[in-house]
Structure formats: structure tokens, C-alpha cells
Coordinates of N, CA, C and O in Angstrom, one line a residue:
M451 N -35.5 -87.3 -70.5 CA -35.7 -86.4 -71.6 C -34.4 -85.5 -71.8 O -33.8 -85.1 -70.9
R452 N -34.2 -85.2 -73.0 CA -33.0 -84.5 -73.4 C -33.3 -83.0 -73.3 O -34.3 -82.5 -73.9
I453 N -32.5 -82.2 -72.7 CA -32.6 -80.8 -72.6 C -31.7 -80.2 -73.7 O -30.5 -80.5 -73.8
V454 N -32.2 -79.2 -74.5 CA -31.4 -78.6 -75.5 C -31.3 -77.1 -75.1 O -32.4 -76.4 -74.9
I455 N -30.1 -76.5 -75.1 CA -29.9 -75.1 -74.8 C -29.2 -74.5 -76.0 O -28.1 -75.0 -76.4
T456 N -29.8 -73.4 -76.5 CA -29.2 -72.7 -77.7 C -29.0 -71.3 -77.3 O -29.6 -70.8 -76.4
G457 N -28.2 -70.6 -78.1 CA -28.1 -69.1 -77.9 C -27.3 -68.8 -76.7 O -27.6 -67.7 -76.1
S458 N -26.4 -69.6 -76.3 CA -25.6 -69.4 -75.0 C -24.6 -68.3 -75.2 O -24.3 -67.9 -76.3
G459 N -24.1 -67.8 -74.1 CA -23.0 -66.8 -74.1 C -21.7 -67.4 -74.4 O -21.6 -68.6 -74.7
K460 N -20.7 -66.6 -74.4 CA -19.3 -67.1 -74.7 C -18.9 -68.2 -73.7 O -19.4 -68.3 -72.6
Q461 N -18.0 -69.0 -74.1 CA -17.5 -70.1 -73.3 C -16.8 -69.5 -72.1 O -16.0 -68.6 -72.2
L462 N -17.1 -69.9 -70.9 CA -16.5 -69.4 -69.6 C -15.4 -70.2 -69.1 O -15.3 -71.4 -69.4
S463 N -14.5 -69.6 -68.3 CA -13.5 -70.3 -67.6 C -13.8 -70.2 -66.1 O -14.7 -69.4 -65.7
E464 N -13.1 -71.0 -65.3 CA -13.3 -70.9 -63.9 C -13.0 -69.5 -63.4 O -13.6 -68.9 -62.5
A465 N -12.0 -68.8 -64.0 CA -11.6 -67.5 -63.6 C -12.7 -66.5 -63.9 O -12.9 -65.5 -63.1
D466 N -13.5 -66.7 -65.0 CA -14.6 -65.8 -65.3 C -15.6 -65.9 -64.1 O -16.1 -64.8 -63.7
I467 N -15.9 -67.1 -63.7 CA -16.9 -67.3 -62.6 C -16.4 -66.8 -61.3 O -17.1 -66.1 -60.5
D468 N -15.1 -67.0 -61.0 CA -14.5 -66.5 -59.8 C -14.6 -65.0 -59.8 O -14.9 -64.4 -58.7
S469 N -14.3 -64.3 -60.9 CA -14.4 -62.8 -60.9 C -15.8 -62.4 -60.7 O -16.0 -61.4 -60.0
F470 N -16.8 -63.0 -61.2 CA -18.2 -62.7 -61.0 C -18.6 -62.9 -59.5 O -19.2 -62.0 -58.9
E471 N -18.1 -64.0 -58.9 CA -18.4 -64.2 -57.5 C -17.7 -63.1 -56.6 O -18.4 -62.6 -55.7
K472 N -16.5 -62.7 -57.0 CA -15.8 -61.7 -56.2 C -16.5 -60.4 -56.3 O -16.7 -59.6 -55.3
D473 N -16.9 -60.0 -57.6 CA -17.6 -58.7 -57.8 C -18.9 -58.6 -57.0 O -19.2 -57.6 -56.5
L474 N -19.7 -59.7 -56.9 CA -20.9 -59.7 -56.3 C -20.9 -60.2 -54.8 O -21.9 -60.2 -54.1
K475 N -19.7 -60.6 -54.4 CA -19.5 -61.1 -53.0 C -20.5 -62.2 -52.7 O -21.1 -62.3 -51.6
I476 N -20.5 -63.2 -53.6 CA -21.3 -64.4 -53.4 C -20.5 -65.6 -53.7 O -19.4 -65.5 -54.4
S477 N -21.0 -66.8 -53.3 CA -20.3 -68.0 -53.7 C -21.4 -68.9 -54.4 O -22.4 -69.2 -53.8
L478 N -21.2 -69.2 -55.6 CA -22.1 -70.0 -56.4 C -22.0 -71.5 -56.0 O -20.9 -72.0 -55.9
P479 N -23.1 -72.2 -56.0 CA -23.1 -73.6 -55.8 C -22.3 -74.3 -56.9 O -22.4 -73.9 -58.1
S480 N -21.6 -75.4 -56.7 CA -20.8 -76.1 -57.7 C -21.7 -76.5 -58.9 O -21.3 -76.5 -60.0
E481 N -22.9 -76.9 -58.6 CA -23.8 -77.4 -59.6 C -24.2 -76.3 -60.6 O -24.2 -76.5 -61.8
Y482 N -24.3 -75.1 -60.1 CA -24.6 -73.9 -61.0 C -23.3 -73.5 -61.7 O -23.4 -73.2 -62.9
R483 N -22.2 -73.5 -61.1 CA -20.9 -73.2 -61.7 C -20.7 -74.1 -62.9 O -20.4 -73.7 -64.0
N484 N -21.0 -75.4 -62.7 CA -20.8 -76.4 -63.8 C -21.8 -76.1 -64.9 O -21.4 -76.3 -66.1
F485 N -23.0 -75.7 -64.6 CA -24.0 -75.4 -65.6 C -23.5 -74.2 -66.5 O -23.6 -74.2 -67.7
L486 N -22.9 -73.2 -65.8 CA -22.4 -72.0 -66.5 C -21.2 -72.4 -67.4 O -21.1 -71.9 -68.5
L487 N -20.3 -73.2 -66.9 CA -19.2 -73.7 -67.7 C -19.6 -74.5 -68.9 O -19.0 -74.3 -70.0
K488 N -20.7 -75.2 -68.8 CA -21.1 -76.1 -69.9 C -22.0 -75.3 -70.9 O -21.9 -75.4 -72.1
N489 N -22.9 -74.4 -70.3 CA -23.9 -73.8 -71.2 C -23.9 -72.3 -71.2 O -24.2 -71.7 -72.2
N490 N -23.5 -71.6 -70.1 CA -23.5 -70.2 -70.0 C -24.8 -69.5 -70.5 O -24.8 -68.7 -71.4
G491 N -25.9 -70.0 -69.9 CA -27.2 -69.4 -70.3 C -27.7 -69.8 -71.6 O -27.2 -70.7 -72.2
G492 N -28.8 -69.2 -72.0 CA -29.4 -69.5 -73.3 C -30.8 -69.9 -73.2 O -31.5 -69.7 -72.2
Y493 N -31.4 -70.3 -74.4 CA -32.8 -70.6 -74.5 C -32.9 -72.1 -74.4 O -32.2 -72.9 -75.0
V494 N -33.8 -72.6 -73.5 CA -33.9 -74.0 -73.2 C -35.2 -74.6 -73.8 O -36.2 -74.0 -73.8
E495 N -35.1 -75.8 -74.3 CA -36.2 -76.6 -74.7 C -36.0 -78.0 -74.1 O -35.0 -78.6 -74.3
P496 N -37.0 -78.6 -73.5 CA -38.3 -78.0 -73.2 C -38.2 -76.8 -72.2 O -37.2 -76.7 -71.5
N497 N -39.2 -76.0 -72.0 CA -39.1 -74.9 -71.1 C -40.3 -74.6 -70.1 O -40.3 -73.7 -69.4
I498 N -41.2 -75.5 -70.1 CA -42.4 -75.4 -69.2 C -42.1 -76.0 -67.8 O -41.5 -77.1 -67.7
F499 N -42.4 -75.3 -66.7 CA -42.2 -75.8 -65.4 C -43.4 -75.5 -64.5 O -44.2 -74.6 -64.8
Y500 N -43.6 -76.3 -63.5 CA -44.7 -76.2 -62.6 C -44.2 -75.8 -61.2 O -43.1 -76.1 -60.8
Y501 N -45.1 -75.1 -60.5 CA -44.8 -74.7 -59.1 C -46.1 -74.6 -58.4 O -47.2 -74.5 -59.0
R502 N -46.1 -74.6 -57.0 CA -47.3 -74.4 -56.2 C -47.3 -72.9 -55.7 O -46.3 -72.6 -55.1
D503 N -48.4 -72.2 -55.8 CA -48.4 -70.8 -55.3 C -48.8 -70.8 -53.8 O -48.9 -71.9 -53.2
E504 N -49.1 -69.6 -53.3 CA -49.4 -69.5 -51.9 C -50.7 -70.2 -51.5 O -50.9 -70.5 -50.3
D505 N -51.6 -70.5 -52.4 CA -52.8 -71.2 -52.1 C -52.6 -72.7 -52.4 O -53.6 -73.5 -52.4
N506 N -51.4 -73.2 -52.6 CA -51.0 -74.5 -53.0 C -51.7 -75.0 -54.3 O -51.9 -76.2 -54.5
F507 N -52.0 -74.0 -55.1 CA -52.5 -74.3 -56.4 C -51.4 -74.5 -57.4 O -50.5 -73.7 -57.5
E508 N -51.4 -75.6 -58.1 CA -50.3 -75.9 -59.1 C -50.6 -75.1 -60.4 O -51.6 -75.1 -60.9
T509 N -49.5 -74.3 -60.7 CA -49.6 -73.5 -61.9 C -48.3 -73.7 -62.7 O -47.4 -74.3 -62.2
N510 N -48.2 -73.1 -63.9 CA -47.0 -73.3 -64.6 C -46.5 -72.0 -65.3 O -47.3 -71.0 -65.3
S511 N -45.4 -72.0 -65.8 CA -44.8 -70.9 -66.5 C -43.8 -71.5 -67.5 O -43.6 -72.7 -67.5
A512 N -43.2 -70.6 -68.3 CA -42.2 -71.1 -69.3 C -41.0 -70.2 -69.3 O -41.1 -69.0 -69.2
I513 N -39.9 -70.8 -69.2 CA -38.6 -70.1 -69.2 C -38.4 -69.4 -70.5 O -38.5 -70.0 -71.6
S514 N -38.1 -68.1 -70.5 CA -37.7 -67.4 -71.7 C -36.2 -67.5 -71.9 O -35.8 -67.9 -73.1
I515 N -35.4 -67.3 -70.9 CA -33.9 -67.4 -71.1 C -33.2 -67.6 -69.8 O -33.7 -67.1 -68.7
F516 N -32.2 -68.5 -69.8 CA -31.3 -68.5 -68.7 C -30.2 -67.4 -68.9 O -29.7 -67.3 -70.0
F517 N -30.0 -66.5 -68.0 CA -29.1 -65.4 -68.2 C -27.7 -65.8 -68.3 O -27.2 -66.5 -67.5
P518 N -27.0 -65.4 -69.4 CA -25.6 -65.7 -69.6 C -24.7 -64.8 -68.8 O -25.1 -63.6 -68.5
L519 N -23.6 -65.3 -68.4 CA -22.5 -64.5 -67.8 C -21.7 -63.9 -69.0 O -20.6 -64.4 -69.2
D520 N -22.2 -63.0 -69.7 CA -21.6 -62.5 -70.9 C -22.2 -61.1 -71.2 O -23.4 -60.9 -71.5
S521 N -21.4 -60.1 -70.9 CA -21.8 -58.7 -71.0 C -22.2 -58.2 -72.4 O -22.8 -57.1 -72.6
S522 N -22.0 -59.1 -73.4 CA -22.5 -58.7 -74.8 C -24.0 -58.9 -74.9 O -24.6 -58.5 -75.9
F523 N -24.7 -59.5 -73.9 CA -26.1 -59.7 -73.9 C -26.7 -58.6 -73.1 O -26.2 -58.3 -72.0
D524 N -27.9 -58.1 -73.5 CA -28.6 -57.1 -72.7 C -29.0 -57.6 -71.4 O -29.0 -56.9 -70.4
N525 N -29.5 -58.9 -71.3 CA -30.0 -59.5 -70.1 C -28.9 -60.4 -69.5 O -29.2 -61.5 -69.1
C526 N -27.7 -59.9 -69.4 CA -26.6 -60.7 -68.9 C -26.8 -60.8 -67.3 O -27.4 -60.0 -66.7
L527 N -26.2 -61.9 -66.8 CA -26.3 -62.2 -65.4 C -25.8 -61.1 -64.5 O -26.4 -60.7 -63.5
Q528 N -24.7 -60.5 -64.9 CA -24.1 -59.4 -64.1 C -25.1 -58.2 -63.9 O -25.3 -57.7 -62.8
V529 N -25.8 -57.8 -65.0 CA -26.7 -56.7 -64.9 C -28.0 -57.1 -64.2 O -28.5 -56.3 -63.3
I530 N -28.5 -58.3 -64.5 CA -29.8 -58.7 -63.9 C -29.6 -58.8 -62.3 O -30.5 -58.4 -61.6
V531 N -28.6 -59.5 -61.9 CA -28.4 -59.7 -60.4 C -28.3 -58.3 -59.7 O -28.9 -58.1 -58.7
K532 N -27.5 -57.4 -60.3 CA -27.4 -56.1 -59.7 C -28.7 -55.3 -59.7 O -29.1 -54.6 -58.8
A533 N -29.5 -55.4 -60.8 CA -30.7 -54.7 -61.0 C -31.8 -55.2 -60.0 O -32.6 -54.4 -59.5
Y534 N -31.8 -56.4 -59.6 CA -32.8 -57.0 -58.7 C -32.3 -57.1 -57.3 O -33.0 -57.6 -56.4
R535 N -31.1 -56.7 -57.0 CA -30.5 -56.9 -55.7 C -31.4 -56.4 -54.5 O -31.5 -57.0 -53.5
K536 N -32.1 -55.3 -54.7 CA -32.9 -54.7 -53.7 C -34.4 -55.2 -53.7 O -35.2 -54.8 -52.9
R537 N -34.7 -56.1 -54.7 CA -36.0 -56.6 -54.8 C -36.1 -58.1 -54.5 O -37.1 -58.5 -53.9
V538 N -35.2 -58.8 -54.9 CA -35.1 -60.3 -54.6 C -34.5 -60.5 -53.3 O -33.5 -59.9 -53.0
P539 N -35.0 -61.4 -52.5 CA -34.4 -61.7 -51.2 C -32.9 -62.1 -51.4 O -32.5 -62.7 -52.4
S540 N -32.1 -61.7 -50.4 CA -30.6 -61.8 -50.5 C -30.1 -63.2 -50.6 O -29.0 -63.5 -51.1
H541 N -30.9 -64.2 -50.2 CA -30.5 -65.6 -50.3 C -30.8 -66.2 -51.6 O -30.6 -67.4 -51.8
L542 N -31.3 -65.4 -52.5 CA -31.7 -65.9 -53.9 C -30.9 -65.0 -54.9 O -30.6 -63.9 -54.7
M543 N -30.7 -65.7 -56.1 CA -30.0 -65.0 -57.2 C -30.8 -65.3 -58.5 O -31.0 -66.5 -58.8
P544 N -31.2 -64.3 -59.2 CA -31.9 -64.6 -60.5 C -31.0 -65.3 -61.5 O -29.8 -64.9 -61.6
I545 N -31.5 -66.4 -62.1 CA -30.7 -67.1 -63.1 C -31.4 -67.2 -64.4 O -30.8 -67.5 -65.4
A546 N -32.7 -66.9 -64.4 CA -33.5 -67.0 -65.6 C -34.8 -66.2 -65.5 O -35.1 -65.7 -64.4
S547 N -35.4 -65.9 -66.6 CA -36.7 -65.2 -66.6 C -37.7 -66.1 -67.3 O -37.4 -66.9 -68.2
D548 N -39.0 -65.9 -66.9 CA -40.0 -66.5 -67.7 C -40.6 -65.6 -68.8 O -40.1 -64.5 -68.9
V549 N -41.5 -66.0 -69.5 CA -42.0 -65.2 -70.6 C -42.8 -64.0 -70.2 O -43.1 -63.1 -71.0
F550 N -43.1 -63.9 -68.9 CA -43.9 -62.7 -68.4 C -43.0 -61.8 -67.5 O -43.5 -60.8 -66.9
G551 N -41.7 -62.0 -67.5 CA -40.8 -61.1 -66.8 C -40.6 -61.5 -65.3 O -40.0 -60.7 -64.6
N552 N -41.1 -62.6 -64.9 CA -40.9 -63.1 -63.6 C -39.5 -63.8 -63.6 O -38.9 -64.0 -64.7
L553 N -39.0 -64.1 -62.4 CA -37.6 -64.7 -62.3 C -37.6 -66.1 -61.8 O -38.4 -66.5 -61.0
V554 N -36.7 -66.9 -62.3 CA -36.3 -68.2 -61.7 C -35.0 -67.9 -61.0 O -34.1 -67.3 -61.5
C555 N -35.0 -68.2 -59.7 CA -33.9 -67.9 -58.8 C -33.2 -69.1 -58.3 O -33.9 -70.1 -58.0
L556 N -32.0 -69.0 -58.0 CA -31.1 -70.0 -57.4 C -30.9 -69.7 -55.9 O -30.5 -68.5 -55.6
G557 N -31.0 -70.6 -55.0 CA -30.7 -70.4 -53.6 C -29.2 -70.4 -53.5 O -28.5 -71.3 -54.0
V558 N -28.7 -69.3 -52.8 CA -27.2 -69.2 -52.7 C -26.8 -69.1 -51.2 O -25.6 -68.8 -51.0
S559 N -27.7 -69.3 -50.3 CA -27.3 -69.4 -48.9 C -27.1 -70.8 -48.5 O -27.5 -71.7 -49.2
E560 N -26.5 -71.0 -47.3 CA -26.3 -72.4 -46.8 C -27.6 -73.1 -46.7 O -27.6 -74.3 -47.0
R561 N -28.6 -72.5 -46.2 CA -29.9 -73.2 -45.9 C -30.7 -73.6 -47.2 O -31.5 -74.5 -47.2
N562 N -30.5 -72.9 -48.3 CA -31.2 -73.2 -49.5 C -30.4 -73.4 -50.7 O -30.8 -73.2 -51.9
Q563 N -29.1 -73.7 -50.5 CA -28.1 -73.8 -51.6 C -28.6 -74.7 -52.8 O -29.0 -75.8 -52.6
C564 N -28.7 -74.1 -53.9 CA -29.0 -74.7 -55.2 C -30.5 -75.0 -55.4 O -30.8 -75.6 -56.4
K565 N -31.3 -74.7 -54.4 CA -32.7 -74.9 -54.7 C -33.2 -73.9 -55.7 O -32.6 -72.8 -55.8
I566 N -34.3 -74.2 -56.4 CA -34.8 -73.3 -57.4 C -36.1 -72.7 -57.0 O -37.0 -73.5 -56.5
Y567 N -36.3 -71.4 -57.2 CA -37.5 -70.7 -56.8 C -38.0 -69.9 -57.9 O -37.3 -69.5 -58.8
F568 N -39.3 -69.7 -57.9 CA -40.0 -68.8 -58.8 C -40.3 -67.5 -58.1 O -40.9 -67.5 -57.0
W569 N -39.9 -66.4 -58.6 CA -40.2 -65.0 -58.0 C -41.2 -64.3 -58.9 O -40.9 -64.0 -60.1
D570 N -42.4 -64.1 -58.4 CA -43.5 -63.5 -59.2 C -43.5 -62.0 -58.9 O -43.9 -61.6 -57.9
H571 N -43.2 -61.3 -60.0 CA -43.2 -59.8 -59.8 C -44.5 -59.2 -59.6 O -44.6 -58.1 -59.0
E572 N -45.6 -59.9 -60.0 CA -46.9 -59.3 -59.8 C -47.4 -59.4 -58.4 O -48.3 -58.7 -58.0
R573 N -46.8 -60.3 -57.6 CA -47.1 -60.4 -56.2 C -46.1 -59.8 -55.3 O -46.1 -60.0 -54.1
E574 N -45.2 -59.0 -55.9 CA -44.1 -58.4 -55.1 C -44.7 -57.4 -54.1 O -45.5 -56.6 -54.5
S575 N -44.1 -57.4 -52.9 CA -44.5 -56.4 -51.9 C -43.6 -55.3 -51.9 O -42.4 -55.4 -52.5
N576 N -44.0 -54.1 -51.4 CA -43.1 -53.0 -51.3 C -42.1 -53.1 -50.1 O -41.2 -52.3 -49.9
E577 N -42.3 -54.2 -49.3 CA -41.4 -54.4 -48.1 C -40.3 -55.4 -48.5 O -40.6 -56.5 -48.8
F578 N -39.0 -54.9 -48.5 CA -37.9 -55.8 -48.8 C -37.9 -56.9 -47.8 O -38.0 -56.7 -46.6
G579 N -37.6 -58.1 -48.2 CA -37.6 -59.2 -47.3 C -38.9 -60.0 -47.3 O -38.9 -61.2 -46.9
D580 N -40.0 -59.4 -47.8 CA -41.2 -60.2 -47.8 C -41.1 -61.2 -48.9 O -40.7 -60.9 -50.1
E581 N -41.4 -62.4 -48.6 CA -41.2 -63.5 -49.6 C -42.5 -64.1 -50.0 O -42.6 -65.3 -50.4
G582 N -43.6 -63.4 -49.9 CA -44.9 -63.9 -50.3 C -45.0 -64.1 -51.8 O -46.0 -64.7 -52.2
N583 N -44.1 -63.7 -52.5 CA -44.1 -63.9 -54.0 C -43.0 -64.9 -54.5 O -42.7 -65.0 -55.6
V584 N -42.4 -65.6 -53.5 CA -41.4 -66.6 -53.8 C -41.9 -68.0 -53.5 O -42.4 -68.3 -52.5
F585 N -41.7 -68.9 -54.5 CA -42.3 -70.2 -54.4 C -41.2 -71.2 -54.8 O -40.6 -71.1 -55.9
L586 N -41.1 -72.3 -54.0 CA -40.1 -73.3 -54.3 C -40.6 -74.1 -55.5 O -41.7 -74.5 -55.6
V587 N -39.6 -74.3 -56.4 CA -39.9 -75.1 -57.7 C -39.2 -76.5 -57.6 O -39.8 -77.5 -58.0
A588 N -38.0 -76.5 -57.2 CA -37.2 -77.8 -57.2 C -36.1 -77.7 -56.1 O -35.6 -76.6 -55.8
D589 N -35.7 -78.9 -55.7 CA -34.7 -79.0 -54.6 C -33.3 -78.8 -55.2 O -32.3 -78.7 -54.4
S590 N -33.1 -78.8 -56.5 CA -31.8 -78.6 -57.1 C -32.0 -78.2 -58.5 O -33.0 -78.3 -59.1
L591 N -30.9 -77.6 -59.1 CA -30.9 -77.2 -60.5 C -31.1 -78.4 -61.4 O -31.9 -78.4 -62.3
H592 N -30.4 -79.5 -61.0 CA -30.5 -80.8 -61.8 C -32.0 -81.2 -61.8 O -32.5 -81.6 -62.9
D593 N -32.7 -81.3 -60.6 CA -34.1 -81.7 -60.6 C -35.0 -80.7 -61.4 O -35.9 -81.2 -62.1
F594 N -34.7 -79.4 -61.3 CA -35.4 -78.4 -62.1 C -35.3 -78.7 -63.6 O -36.3 -78.8 -64.3
L595 N -34.1 -78.9 -64.1 CA -33.9 -79.1 -65.5 C -34.6 -80.4 -66.0 O -35.2 -80.5 -67.0
L596 N -34.5 -81.5 -65.1 CA -35.2 -82.7 -65.5 C -36.7 -82.6 -65.5 O -37.4 -83.4 -66.1
S597 N -37.2 -81.6 -64.7 CA -38.7 -81.5 -64.6 C -39.3 -80.7 -65.8 O -40.5 -80.6 -65.9
L598 N -38.5 -80.0 -66.6 CA -39.0 -79.2 -67.7 C -39.7 -80.0 -68.7 O -39.3 -81.1 -69.0
L599 N -40.8 -79.5 -69.2 CA -41.7 -80.1 -70.1 C -41.9 -79.3 -71.4 O -41.8 -78.1 -71.3
F600 N -42.3 -80.0 -72.4 CA -42.7 -79.3 -73.6 C -44.2 -78.8 -73.4 O -44.9 -79.4 -72.7
S601 N -44.5 -77.7 -74.1 CA -45.9 -77.2 -74.0 C -46.8 -78.2 -74.8 O -46.3 -78.9 -75.7
E602 N -48.0 -78.2 -74.5 CA -48.9 -79.2 -75.2 C -49.1 -78.7 -76.7 O -49.5 -79.5 -77.5
D603 N -48.7 -77.5 -77.0 CA -48.8 -77.0 -78.4 C -47.7 -77.5 -79.3 O -47.8 -77.5 -80.5
D604 N -46.6 -78.0 -78.6 CA -45.4 -78.5 -79.4 C -45.6 -79.9 -79.9 O -46.3 -80.7 -79.5

């Protein structure tokens, strides 16, 4: 299936991404770096994805936007990552939001590098580090993008 991304941010260079990594003291997986260089965020179609919750119940959500690395956007990656730094586990980085304000996150640690997770704000605990609201969606960004579906209404 063909993925279409529209409304992306400005074209990025390797230096732009290097600067972002240095500012946030993180190292992005090469797969995500390549995604930013090619697309730099935007609106994706299809946009429906599935995940299993804490009861192993399969549910779905819809991506609203992949955050662009472009400060001309209100929901730019730089602002979102900093805003959620004390709420999202440190081994995850928000890369997109769903239509309900939840986050799609990228694994940025050695043990979960490039895995994709769903972070449910309605199940968020007041204890930092509690991951009861974090659910694995895909083993890689590539697998996640390939798993996206159109809604039945489309």
C-alpha cells in the first residue's frame, strides 16, 4: 500500500537533524533520520493503526500528524519533545499524535531503538516512569508505516 504524506515541514539537512540531536542530547535511529530527511512530518494517509492495550484487547486510533522538525509549526518536534520530557518515559520520543491528543512514540534507547509505541494520556499515572499507559505498536517505523490502514468510512 502506498503511504501519502502531505503538509510536511521544510526540507531538512543532516546538519538540521544533528543540531536537534545535540540540543536534546539524544541520538535518533537512522530509520527515523531518513524519514525526517524525506518527509519531515506531516499528515499521513492512510492513518489508522492498531495496538493491544493492557488487557490485550485490540483497539485502534488514527494519526493526526507526524511532528515536523520545523519551528514554523505550532506542534513542531522541538516543542513537543521538550513539553513531554517529564511525562513520557525517557527511552521514548514523541513523533506523532493521534486525533485524541495521545502520542505515537519512537524508541530511542539501545533496547527499544526504532520500535513504535502508543502513549495514552488518559491512562497516564502521576508517577514518572510508570509505563502502564505505553503500548507497543510495531517493531520498527517501517513496519508501522506499512501497517497503516484507511478507515472503513474512506
